[in-house]
Short mmCIF file of C-alpha atoms and ligand atoms in Angstrom, two decimals:
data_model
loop_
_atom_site.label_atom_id
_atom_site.label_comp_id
_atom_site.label_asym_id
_atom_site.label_seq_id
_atom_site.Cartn_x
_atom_site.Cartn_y
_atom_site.Cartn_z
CA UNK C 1 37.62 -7.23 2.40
CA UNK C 2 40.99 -7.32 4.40
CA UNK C 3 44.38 -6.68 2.77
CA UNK C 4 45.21 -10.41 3.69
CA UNK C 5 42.55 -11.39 1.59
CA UNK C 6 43.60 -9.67 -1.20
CA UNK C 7 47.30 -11.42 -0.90
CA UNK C 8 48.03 -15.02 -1.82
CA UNK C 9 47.08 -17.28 1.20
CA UNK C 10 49.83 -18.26 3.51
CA UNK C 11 48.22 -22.36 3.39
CA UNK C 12 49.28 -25.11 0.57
CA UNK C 13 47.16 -23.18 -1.72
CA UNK C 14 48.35 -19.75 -3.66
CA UNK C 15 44.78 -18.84 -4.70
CA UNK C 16 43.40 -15.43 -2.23
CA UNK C 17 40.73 -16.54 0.22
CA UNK C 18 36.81 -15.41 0.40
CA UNK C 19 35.83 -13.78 2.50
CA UNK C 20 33.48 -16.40 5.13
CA UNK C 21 29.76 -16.34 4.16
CA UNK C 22 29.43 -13.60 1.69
CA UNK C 23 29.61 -15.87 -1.11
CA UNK C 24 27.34 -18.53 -2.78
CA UNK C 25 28.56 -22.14 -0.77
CA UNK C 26 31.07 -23.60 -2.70
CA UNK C 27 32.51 -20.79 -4.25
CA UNK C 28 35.84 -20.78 -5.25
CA UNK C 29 39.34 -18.72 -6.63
CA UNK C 30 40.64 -21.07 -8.85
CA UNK C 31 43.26 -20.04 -11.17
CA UNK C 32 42.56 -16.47 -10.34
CA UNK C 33 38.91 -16.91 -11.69
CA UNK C 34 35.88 -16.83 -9.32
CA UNK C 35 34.22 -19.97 -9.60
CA UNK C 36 30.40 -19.51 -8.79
CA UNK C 37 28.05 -22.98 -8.90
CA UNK C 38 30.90 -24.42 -10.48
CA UNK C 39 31.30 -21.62 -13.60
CA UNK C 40 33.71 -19.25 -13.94
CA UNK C 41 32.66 -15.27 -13.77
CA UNK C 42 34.53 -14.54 -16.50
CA UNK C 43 32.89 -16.89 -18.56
CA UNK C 44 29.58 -15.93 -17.37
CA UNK C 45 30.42 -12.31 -18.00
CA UNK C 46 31.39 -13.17 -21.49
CA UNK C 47 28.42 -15.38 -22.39
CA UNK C 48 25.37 -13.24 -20.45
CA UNK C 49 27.36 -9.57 -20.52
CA UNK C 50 27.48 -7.62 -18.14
CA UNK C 51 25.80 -5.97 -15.38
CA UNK C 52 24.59 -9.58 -14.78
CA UNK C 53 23.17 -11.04 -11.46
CA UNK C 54 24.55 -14.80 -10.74
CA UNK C 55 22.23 -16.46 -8.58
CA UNK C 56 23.60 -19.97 -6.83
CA UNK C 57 20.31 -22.20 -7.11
CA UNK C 58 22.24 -25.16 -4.70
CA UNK C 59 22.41 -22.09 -1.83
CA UNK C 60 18.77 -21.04 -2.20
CA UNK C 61 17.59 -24.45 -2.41
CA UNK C 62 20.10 -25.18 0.58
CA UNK C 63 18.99 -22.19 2.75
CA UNK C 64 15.60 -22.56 2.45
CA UNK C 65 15.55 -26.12 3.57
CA UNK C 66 18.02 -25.07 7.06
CA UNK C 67 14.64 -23.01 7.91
CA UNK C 68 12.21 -25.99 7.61
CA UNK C 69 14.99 -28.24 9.30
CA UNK C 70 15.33 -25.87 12.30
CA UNK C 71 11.23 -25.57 12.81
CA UNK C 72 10.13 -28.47 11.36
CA UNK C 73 6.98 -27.39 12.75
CA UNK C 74 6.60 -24.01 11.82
CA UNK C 75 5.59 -22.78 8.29
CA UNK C 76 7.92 -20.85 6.51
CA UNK C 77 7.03 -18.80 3.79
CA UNK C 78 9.12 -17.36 1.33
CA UNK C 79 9.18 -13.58 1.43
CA UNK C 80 8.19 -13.41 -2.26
CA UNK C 81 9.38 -9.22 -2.60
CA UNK C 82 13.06 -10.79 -1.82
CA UNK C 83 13.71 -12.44 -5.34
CA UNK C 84 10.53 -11.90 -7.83
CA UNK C 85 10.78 -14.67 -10.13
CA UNK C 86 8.75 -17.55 -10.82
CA UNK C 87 11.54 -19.93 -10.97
CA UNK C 88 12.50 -18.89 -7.89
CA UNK C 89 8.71 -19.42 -6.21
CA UNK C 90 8.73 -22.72 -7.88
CA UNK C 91 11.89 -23.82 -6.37
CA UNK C 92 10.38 -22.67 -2.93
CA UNK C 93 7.75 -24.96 -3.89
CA UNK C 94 9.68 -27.99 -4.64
CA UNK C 95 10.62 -26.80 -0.84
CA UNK C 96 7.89 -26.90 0.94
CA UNK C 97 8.27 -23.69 1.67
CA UNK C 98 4.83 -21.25 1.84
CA UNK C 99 4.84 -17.98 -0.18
CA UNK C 100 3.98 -14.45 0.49
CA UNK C 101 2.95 -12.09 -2.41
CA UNK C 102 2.18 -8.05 -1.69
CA UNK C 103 0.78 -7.31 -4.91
CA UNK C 104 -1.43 -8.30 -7.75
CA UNK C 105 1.87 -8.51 -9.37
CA UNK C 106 3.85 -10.74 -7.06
CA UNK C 107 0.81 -12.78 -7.09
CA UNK C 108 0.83 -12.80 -10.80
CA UNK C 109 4.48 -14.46 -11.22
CA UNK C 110 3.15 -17.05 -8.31
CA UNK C 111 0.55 -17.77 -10.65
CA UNK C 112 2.60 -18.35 -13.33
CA UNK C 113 4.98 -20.71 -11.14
CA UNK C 114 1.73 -23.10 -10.09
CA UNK C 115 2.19 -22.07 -6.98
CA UNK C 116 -0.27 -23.63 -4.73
CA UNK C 117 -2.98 -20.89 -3.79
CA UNK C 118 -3.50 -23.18 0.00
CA UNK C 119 0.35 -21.81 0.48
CA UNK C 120 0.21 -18.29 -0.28
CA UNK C 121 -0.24 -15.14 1.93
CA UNK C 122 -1.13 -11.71 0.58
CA UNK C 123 0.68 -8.80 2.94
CA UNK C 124 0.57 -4.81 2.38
CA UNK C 125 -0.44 -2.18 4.21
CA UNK C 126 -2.33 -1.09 0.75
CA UNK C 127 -4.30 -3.33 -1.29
CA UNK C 128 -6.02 -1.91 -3.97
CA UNK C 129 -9.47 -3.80 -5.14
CA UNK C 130 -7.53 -4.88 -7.77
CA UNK C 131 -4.93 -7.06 -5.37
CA UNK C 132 -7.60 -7.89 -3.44
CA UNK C 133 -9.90 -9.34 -6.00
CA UNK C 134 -6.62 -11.04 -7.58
CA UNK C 135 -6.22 -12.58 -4.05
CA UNK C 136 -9.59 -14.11 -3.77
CA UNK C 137 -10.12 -15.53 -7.41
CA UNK C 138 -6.66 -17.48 -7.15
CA UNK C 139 -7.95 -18.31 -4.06
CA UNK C 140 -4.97 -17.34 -1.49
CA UNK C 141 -4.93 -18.84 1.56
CA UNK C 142 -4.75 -15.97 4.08
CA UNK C 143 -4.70 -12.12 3.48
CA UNK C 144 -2.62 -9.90 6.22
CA UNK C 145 -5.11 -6.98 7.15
CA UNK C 146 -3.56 -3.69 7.87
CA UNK C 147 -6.21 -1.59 8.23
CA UNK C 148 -10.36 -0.91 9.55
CA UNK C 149 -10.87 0.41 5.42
CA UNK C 150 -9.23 -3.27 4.73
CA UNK C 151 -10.81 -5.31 6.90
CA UNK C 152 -14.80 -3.31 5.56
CA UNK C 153 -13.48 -4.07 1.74
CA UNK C 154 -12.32 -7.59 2.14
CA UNK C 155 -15.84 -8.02 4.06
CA UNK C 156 -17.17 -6.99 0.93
CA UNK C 157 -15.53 -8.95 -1.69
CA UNK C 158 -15.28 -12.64 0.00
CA UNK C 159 -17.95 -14.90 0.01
CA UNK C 160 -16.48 -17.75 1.68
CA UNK C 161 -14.96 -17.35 4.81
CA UNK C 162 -11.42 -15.64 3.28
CA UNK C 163 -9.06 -16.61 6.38
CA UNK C 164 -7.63 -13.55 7.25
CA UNK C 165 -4.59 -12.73 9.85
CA UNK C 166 -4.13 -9.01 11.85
CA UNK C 167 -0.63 -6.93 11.42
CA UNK C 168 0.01 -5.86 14.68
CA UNK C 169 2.60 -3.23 15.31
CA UNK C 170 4.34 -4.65 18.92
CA UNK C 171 5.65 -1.24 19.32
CA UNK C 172 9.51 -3.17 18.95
CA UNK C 173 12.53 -1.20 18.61
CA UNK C 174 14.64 -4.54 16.28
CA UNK C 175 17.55 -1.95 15.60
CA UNK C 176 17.91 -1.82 12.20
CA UNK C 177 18.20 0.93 9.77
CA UNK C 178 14.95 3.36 9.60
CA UNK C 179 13.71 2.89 6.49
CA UNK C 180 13.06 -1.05 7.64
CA UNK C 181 11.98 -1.09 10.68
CA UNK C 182 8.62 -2.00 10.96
CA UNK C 183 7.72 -2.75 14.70
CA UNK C 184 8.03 0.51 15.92
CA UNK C 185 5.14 2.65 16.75
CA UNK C 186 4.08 5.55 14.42
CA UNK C 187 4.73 4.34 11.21
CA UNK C 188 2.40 3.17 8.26
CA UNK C 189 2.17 -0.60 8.98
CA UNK C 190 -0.01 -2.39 10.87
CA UNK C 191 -2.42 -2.03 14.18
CA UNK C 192 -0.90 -0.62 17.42
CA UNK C 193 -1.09 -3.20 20.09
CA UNK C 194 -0.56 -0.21 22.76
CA UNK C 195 -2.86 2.15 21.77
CA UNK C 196 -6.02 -1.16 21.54
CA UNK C 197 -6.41 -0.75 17.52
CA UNK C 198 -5.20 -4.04 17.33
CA UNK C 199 -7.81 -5.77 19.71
CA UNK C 200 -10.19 -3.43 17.55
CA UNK C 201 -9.39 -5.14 14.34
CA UNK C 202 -9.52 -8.46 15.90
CA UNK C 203 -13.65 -7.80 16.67
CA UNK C 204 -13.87 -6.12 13.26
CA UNK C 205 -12.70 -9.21 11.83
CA UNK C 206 -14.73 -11.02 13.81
CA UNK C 207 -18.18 -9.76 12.64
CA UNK C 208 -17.36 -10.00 9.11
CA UNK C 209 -19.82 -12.76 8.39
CA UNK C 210 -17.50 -13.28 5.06
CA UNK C 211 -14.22 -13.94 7.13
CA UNK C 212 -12.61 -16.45 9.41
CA UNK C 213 -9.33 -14.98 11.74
CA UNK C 214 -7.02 -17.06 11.36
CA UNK C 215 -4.23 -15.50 13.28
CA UNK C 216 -1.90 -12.63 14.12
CA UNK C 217 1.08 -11.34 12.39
CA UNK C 218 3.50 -8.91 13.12
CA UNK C 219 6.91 -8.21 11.37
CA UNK C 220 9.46 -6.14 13.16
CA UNK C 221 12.23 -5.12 10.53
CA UNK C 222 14.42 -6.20 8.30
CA UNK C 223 18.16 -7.30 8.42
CA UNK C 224 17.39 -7.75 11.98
CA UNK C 225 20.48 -9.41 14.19
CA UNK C 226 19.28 -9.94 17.97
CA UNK C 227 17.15 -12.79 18.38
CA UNK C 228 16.24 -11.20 21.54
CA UNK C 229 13.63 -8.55 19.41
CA UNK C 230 11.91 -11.88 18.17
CA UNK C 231 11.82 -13.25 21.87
CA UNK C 232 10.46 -9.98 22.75
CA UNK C 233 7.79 -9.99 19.78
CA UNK C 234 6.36 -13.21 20.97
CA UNK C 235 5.81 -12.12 24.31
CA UNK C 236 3.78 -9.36 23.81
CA UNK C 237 2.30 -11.28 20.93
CA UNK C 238 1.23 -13.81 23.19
CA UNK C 239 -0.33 -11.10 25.69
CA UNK C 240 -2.57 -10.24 22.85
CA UNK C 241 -3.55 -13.49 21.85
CA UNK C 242 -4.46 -14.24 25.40
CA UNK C 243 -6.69 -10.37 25.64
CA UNK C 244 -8.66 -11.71 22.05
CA UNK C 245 -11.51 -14.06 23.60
CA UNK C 246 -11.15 -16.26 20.69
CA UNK C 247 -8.67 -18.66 19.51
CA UNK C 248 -6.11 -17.85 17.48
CA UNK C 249 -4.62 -20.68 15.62
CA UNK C 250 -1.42 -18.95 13.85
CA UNK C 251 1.11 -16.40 14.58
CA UNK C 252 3.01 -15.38 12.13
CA UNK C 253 6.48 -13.37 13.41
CA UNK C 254 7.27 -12.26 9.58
CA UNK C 255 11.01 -12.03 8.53
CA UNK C 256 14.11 -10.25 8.71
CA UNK C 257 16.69 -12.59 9.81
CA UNK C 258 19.69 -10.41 8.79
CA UNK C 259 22.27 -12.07 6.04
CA UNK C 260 26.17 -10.58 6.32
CA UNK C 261 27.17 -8.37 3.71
CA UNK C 262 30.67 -7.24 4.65
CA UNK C 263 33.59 -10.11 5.62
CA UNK C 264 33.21 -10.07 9.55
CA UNK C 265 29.63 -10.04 9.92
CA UNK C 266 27.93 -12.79 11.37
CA UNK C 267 25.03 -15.06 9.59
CA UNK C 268 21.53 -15.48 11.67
CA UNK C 269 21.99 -17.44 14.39
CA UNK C 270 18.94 -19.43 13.03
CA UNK C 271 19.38 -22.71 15.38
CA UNK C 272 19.80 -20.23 18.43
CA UNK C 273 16.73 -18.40 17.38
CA UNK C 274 14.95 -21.74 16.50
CA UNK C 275 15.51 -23.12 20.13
CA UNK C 276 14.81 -19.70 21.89
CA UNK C 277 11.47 -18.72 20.47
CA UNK C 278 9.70 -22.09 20.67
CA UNK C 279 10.82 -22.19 24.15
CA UNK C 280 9.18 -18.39 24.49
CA UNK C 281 6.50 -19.24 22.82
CA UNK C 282 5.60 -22.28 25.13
CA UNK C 283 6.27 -20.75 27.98
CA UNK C 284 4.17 -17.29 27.31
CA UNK C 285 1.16 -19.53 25.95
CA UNK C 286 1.49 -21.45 29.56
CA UNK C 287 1.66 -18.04 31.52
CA UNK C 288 -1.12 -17.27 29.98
CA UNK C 289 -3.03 -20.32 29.72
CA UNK C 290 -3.55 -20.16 25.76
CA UNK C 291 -3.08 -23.18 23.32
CA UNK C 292 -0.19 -22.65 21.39
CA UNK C 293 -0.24 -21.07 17.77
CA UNK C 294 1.29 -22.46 14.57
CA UNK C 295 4.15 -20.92 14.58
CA UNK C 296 5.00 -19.08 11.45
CA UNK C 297 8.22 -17.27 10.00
CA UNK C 298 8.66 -15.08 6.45
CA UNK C 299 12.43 -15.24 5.28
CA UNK C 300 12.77 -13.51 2.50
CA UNK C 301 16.78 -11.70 2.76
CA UNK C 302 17.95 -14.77 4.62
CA UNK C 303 17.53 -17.31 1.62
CA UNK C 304 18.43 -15.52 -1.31
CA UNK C 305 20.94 -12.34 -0.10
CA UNK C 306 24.58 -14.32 -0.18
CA UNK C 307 23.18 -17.05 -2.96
CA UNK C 308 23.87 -13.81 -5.89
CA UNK C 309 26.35 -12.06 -6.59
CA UNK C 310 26.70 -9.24 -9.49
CA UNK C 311 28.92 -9.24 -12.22
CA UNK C 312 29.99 -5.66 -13.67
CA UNK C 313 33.13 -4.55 -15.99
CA UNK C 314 34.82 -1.27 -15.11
CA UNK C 315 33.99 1.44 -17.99
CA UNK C 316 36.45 3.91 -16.61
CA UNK C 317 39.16 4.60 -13.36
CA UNK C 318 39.34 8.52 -12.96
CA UNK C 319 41.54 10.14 -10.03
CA UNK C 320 39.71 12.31 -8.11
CA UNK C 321 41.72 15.19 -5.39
CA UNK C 322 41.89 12.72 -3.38
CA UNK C 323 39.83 9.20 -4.47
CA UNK C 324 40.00 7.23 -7.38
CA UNK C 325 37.27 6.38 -8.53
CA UNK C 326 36.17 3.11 -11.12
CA UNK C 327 33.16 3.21 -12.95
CA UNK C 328 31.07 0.04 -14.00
CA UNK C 329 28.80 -0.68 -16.45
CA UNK C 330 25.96 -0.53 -13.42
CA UNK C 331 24.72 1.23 -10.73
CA UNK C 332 21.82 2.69 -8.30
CA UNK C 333 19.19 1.24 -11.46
CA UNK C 334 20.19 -2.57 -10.01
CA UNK C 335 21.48 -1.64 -6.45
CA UNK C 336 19.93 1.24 -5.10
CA UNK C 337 20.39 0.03 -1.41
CA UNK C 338 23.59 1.98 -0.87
CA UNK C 339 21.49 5.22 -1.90
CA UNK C 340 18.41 4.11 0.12
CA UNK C 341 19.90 2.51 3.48
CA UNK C 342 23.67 3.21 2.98
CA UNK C 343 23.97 -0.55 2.32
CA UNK C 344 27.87 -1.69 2.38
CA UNK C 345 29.27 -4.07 -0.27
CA UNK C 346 32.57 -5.77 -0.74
CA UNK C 347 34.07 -5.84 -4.31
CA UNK C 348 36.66 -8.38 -5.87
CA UNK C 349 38.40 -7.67 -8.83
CA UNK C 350 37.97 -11.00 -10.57
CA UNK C 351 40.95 -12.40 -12.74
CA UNK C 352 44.54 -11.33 -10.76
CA UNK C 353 45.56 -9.58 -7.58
CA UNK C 354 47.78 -6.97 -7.09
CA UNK C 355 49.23 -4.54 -4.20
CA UNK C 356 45.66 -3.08 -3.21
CA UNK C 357 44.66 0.49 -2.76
CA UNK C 358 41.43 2.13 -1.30
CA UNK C 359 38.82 3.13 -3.72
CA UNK C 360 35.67 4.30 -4.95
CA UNK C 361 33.51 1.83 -6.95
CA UNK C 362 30.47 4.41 -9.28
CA UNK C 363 27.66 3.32 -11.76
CA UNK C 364 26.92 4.94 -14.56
CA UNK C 365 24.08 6.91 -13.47
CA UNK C 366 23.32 10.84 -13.29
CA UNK C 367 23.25 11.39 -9.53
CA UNK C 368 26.35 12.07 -7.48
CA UNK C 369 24.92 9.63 -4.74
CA UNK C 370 25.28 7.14 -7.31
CA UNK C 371 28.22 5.03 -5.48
CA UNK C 372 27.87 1.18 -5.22
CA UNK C 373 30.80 1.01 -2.53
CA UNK C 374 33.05 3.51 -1.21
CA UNK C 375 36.24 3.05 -0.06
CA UNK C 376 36.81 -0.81 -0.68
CA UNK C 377 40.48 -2.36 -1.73
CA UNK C 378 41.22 -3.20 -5.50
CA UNK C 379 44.62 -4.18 -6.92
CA UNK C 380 46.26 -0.67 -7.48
CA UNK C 381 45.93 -0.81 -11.45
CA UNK C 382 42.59 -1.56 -11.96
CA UNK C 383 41.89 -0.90 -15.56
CA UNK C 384 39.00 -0.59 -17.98
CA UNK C 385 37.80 -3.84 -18.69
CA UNK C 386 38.42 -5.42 -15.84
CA UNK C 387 35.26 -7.39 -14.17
CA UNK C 388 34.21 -6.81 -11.09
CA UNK C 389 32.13 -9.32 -8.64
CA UNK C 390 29.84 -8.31 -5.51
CA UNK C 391 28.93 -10.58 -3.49
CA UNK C 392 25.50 -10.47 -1.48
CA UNK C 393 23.46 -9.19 -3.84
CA UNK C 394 20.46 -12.17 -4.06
CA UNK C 395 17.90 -10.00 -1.71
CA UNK C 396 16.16 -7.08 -2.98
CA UNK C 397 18.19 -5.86 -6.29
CA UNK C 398 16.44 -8.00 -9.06
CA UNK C 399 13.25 -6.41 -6.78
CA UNK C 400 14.42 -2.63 -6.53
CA UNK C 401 15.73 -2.73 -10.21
CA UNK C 402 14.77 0.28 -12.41
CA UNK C 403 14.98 1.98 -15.38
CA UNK C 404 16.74 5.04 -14.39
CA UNK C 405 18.14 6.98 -17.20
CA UNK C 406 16.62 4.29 -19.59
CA UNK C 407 19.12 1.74 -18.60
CA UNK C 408 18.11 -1.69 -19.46
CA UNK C 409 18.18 -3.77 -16.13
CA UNK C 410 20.17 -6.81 -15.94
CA UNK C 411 19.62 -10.61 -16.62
CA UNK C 412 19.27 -12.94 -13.35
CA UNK C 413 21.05 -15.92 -14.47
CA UNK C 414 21.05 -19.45 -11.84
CA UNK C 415 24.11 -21.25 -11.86
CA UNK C 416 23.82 -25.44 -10.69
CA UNK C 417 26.57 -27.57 -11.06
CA UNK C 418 28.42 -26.12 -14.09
CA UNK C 419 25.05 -25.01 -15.89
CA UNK C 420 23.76 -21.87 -16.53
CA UNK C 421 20.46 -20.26 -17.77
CA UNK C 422 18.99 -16.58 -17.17
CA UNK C 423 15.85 -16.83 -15.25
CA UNK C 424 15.44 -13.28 -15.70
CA UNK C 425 16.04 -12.06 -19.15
CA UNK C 426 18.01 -9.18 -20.34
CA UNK C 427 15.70 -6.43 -20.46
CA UNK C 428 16.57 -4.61 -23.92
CA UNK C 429 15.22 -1.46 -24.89
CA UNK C 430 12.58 -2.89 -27.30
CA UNK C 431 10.94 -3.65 -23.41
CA UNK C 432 11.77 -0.11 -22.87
CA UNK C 433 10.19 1.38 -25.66
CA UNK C 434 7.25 -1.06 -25.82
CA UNK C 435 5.24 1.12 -22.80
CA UNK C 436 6.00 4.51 -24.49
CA UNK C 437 2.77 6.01 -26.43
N1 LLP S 1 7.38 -10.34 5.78
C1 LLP S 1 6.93 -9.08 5.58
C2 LLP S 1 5.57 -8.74 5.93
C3 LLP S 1 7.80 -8.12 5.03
O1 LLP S 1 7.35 -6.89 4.83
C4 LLP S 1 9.11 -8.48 4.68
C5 LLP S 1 10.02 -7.50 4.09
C6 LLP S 1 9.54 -9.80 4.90
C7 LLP S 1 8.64 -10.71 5.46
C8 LLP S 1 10.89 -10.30 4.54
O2 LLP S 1 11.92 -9.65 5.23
P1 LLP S 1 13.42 -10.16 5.04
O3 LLP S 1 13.52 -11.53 5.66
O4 LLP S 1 13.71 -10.20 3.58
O5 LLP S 1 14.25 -9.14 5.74
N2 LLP S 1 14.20 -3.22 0.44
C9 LLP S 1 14.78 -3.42 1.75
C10 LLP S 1 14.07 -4.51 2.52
C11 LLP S 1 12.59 -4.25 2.69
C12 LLP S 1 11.90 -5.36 3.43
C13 LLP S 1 10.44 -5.28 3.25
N3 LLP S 1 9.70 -6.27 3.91
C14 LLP S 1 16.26 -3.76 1.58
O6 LLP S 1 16.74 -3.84 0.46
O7 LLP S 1 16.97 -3.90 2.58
#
């Protein structure tokens, strides 16, 4: 957030700007409120409490369509670890989009959406017996292999041809933080397509009498930005599908089309990367004189990261030496990216303005490293009680939620033209206490 942002805009309107792309579309200042899917936060606040996650239904419906308008050939499938929610998998749905499930449990809530089984893919680079035999009695589509124990227990299990696609590991650097990058060499997912393992699975596969391949996958990080690791992914991609001796019908190039989290950062170029991997992938299949694949892609960030946005009311300001620091009613229990990937957030003090000053926003948890932004501008006499609103926060905190210090996690309510209903609940501590013996 810039200072300028923070002052009244120098156009016909007095109301402070947004910052470009962080927020749900159509979000507004109006009045000093922050008007999200045409509600204001502080009446959401007051009617759901706080922390509470806002998620913008219009922008996930809208974002998920852009994808099947800018490969209207492709399949895209939902990254279903993203946003766990059966309302959300039955708007994906309602669509078109495909779904991918890495769990028993993810598969469970797809269930419970009527999500159709001939449009969902189970990933992980561990699937228990349990997730497998899930997998095959719903009757999912494809299953991602990820390893030679994998590919000797599905064998097992299916009885009738279970389609099944290869992770391959293109050895690609997508330069993104460590903890999600996933196309690099030496790390737990997928089959090296350097060191042959993944031509080895592609045999294995093919003697399992109880499975069909139906393609290759590979997934090189997430919150990726060049396009040019993509083009890169279906190159060697395309080598490999030319080395297997069969056909491969699909290739799936996964996710992590990054989503901008701080004002400045740029969106996914999705038309740019649209135009410049079909072109790639037509021109590698002709090199190499192979039919082309369905193409297929796994947003998952991209759709749902800058449709929510997270609603907490400052408990506390204490002065530090030197930082102030404002606690919220929150914290690492329903955003523990800063902790994990030193994840950035902007913060808006929702109701008035003010002369701003640098500071420190905390949750409420026992851990030092519990800090949900460092550093950001609020108005200079930001007070207990005030509400706070961060913006980007669709992708990955309803999913990385916990319990920590028995903190009930927060409501995920969907805003849509002036209505509002949780999709998540609450979770209150009768949920908490329910599992203790
Ligand atoms: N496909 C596969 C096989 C994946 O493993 C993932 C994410 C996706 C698709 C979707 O990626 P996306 O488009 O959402 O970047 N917890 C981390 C992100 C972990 C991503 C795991 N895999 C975070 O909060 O940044």
């Amino acid at each position: 957030m810039t200072l300028a942002e923070l002052l009244p805009s120098t156009g016909c309107s007095t109301e402070p700007v947004l910052e470009e792309g962080l927020w749900p579309d159509g979000t507004r200042v109006a009045g000093g409120d922050l008007v999200i899917g045409g509600l204001p936060a502080t009446q959401l606040a007051a009617r759901f409490g706080t922390p509470c996650q806002v998620l913008d239904e219009r922008t996930v419906r809208a974002r998920a369509t852009a994808f099947r308008t800018a490969l209207p050939r492709a399949e895209v499938v939902f990254a279903g670890k993203s946003l766990p929610c059966p309302e959300v998998y039955r708007w994906m749905a309602q669509e078109g989009l495909s779904l991918d499930v890495s769990s028993a449990g993810e598969l469970a809530l797809a269930k419970a959406a009527g999500f159709p089984a001939q449009r969902i893919i189970m990933h992980g680079n561990v699937k228990t017996a349990e997730d497998l035999k899930a997998a095959l009695a719903y009757g999912v589509s494809r299953i991602v292999v990820d390893s030679l124990d994998e590919i000797a227990q599905l064998g097992a299990l299916a009885t009738r041809g279970q389609e099944v696609m290869i992770r391959v590991t293109p050895g690609i650097d997508a330069r993104t933080h460590a903890k999600i990058a996933t196309g690099v060499e030496d790390q737990k997912f997928g089959f090296s397509l350097a060191s042959g393992a993944a031509l080895e699975a592609v045999l294995r596969v093919v003697e399992q009498p109880s499975l069909t391949l139906a393609g290759l996958h590979c997934h090189i990080g997430s919150q990726v930005r060049h396009v040019a690791s993509y083009e890169e992914a279906v190159r060697r991609m395309v080598g490999l599908i030319a080395s297997c001796g069969t056909r491969i019908s699909q290739l799936d190039l996964g996710g992590g089309f990054c989503a901008p989290y701080l004002a400045g950062e740029r969106d996914f170029d999705l038309a740019g990367f649209a135009h410049r991997i079909t072109g790639t992938l037509n021109y590698e299949c002709g090199v190499h004189r192979v039919p082309p694949p369905r193409l297929l892609i796994e947003p998952g960030r991209s759709i749902v990261a800058n449709a929510g946005v997270t609603l907490y009311r400052v408990c506390a300001v204490k002065h530090g030496l030197t930082r102030t620091f404002v606690a919220v009613d929150g914290g690492m229990s329903d955003n523990p990216r800063p902790a994990l990937y030193g994840a950035k957030y902007a913060v808006r003090l929702v109701g008035r303005g003010g002369r701003p000053k640098p500071v420190t926003v905390v949750g409420r948890h026992c851990e030092a490293g519990d800090v949900l932004a460092e550093d950001v501008p609020l108005p200079h006499d930001v007070h207990a009680g005030d509400l706070l609103a961060v913006p980007a926060t669709g992708a990955y905190h309803h999913a990385l939620a916990s319990n920590y210090n028995q903190v009930c996690r927060p409501p995920v309510v969907a805003v849509k033209d002036g209505v509002a209903r949780p999709i998540v609940r609450r979770e209150t501590e009768e949920d908490l206490l329910r599992r203790y013996v």
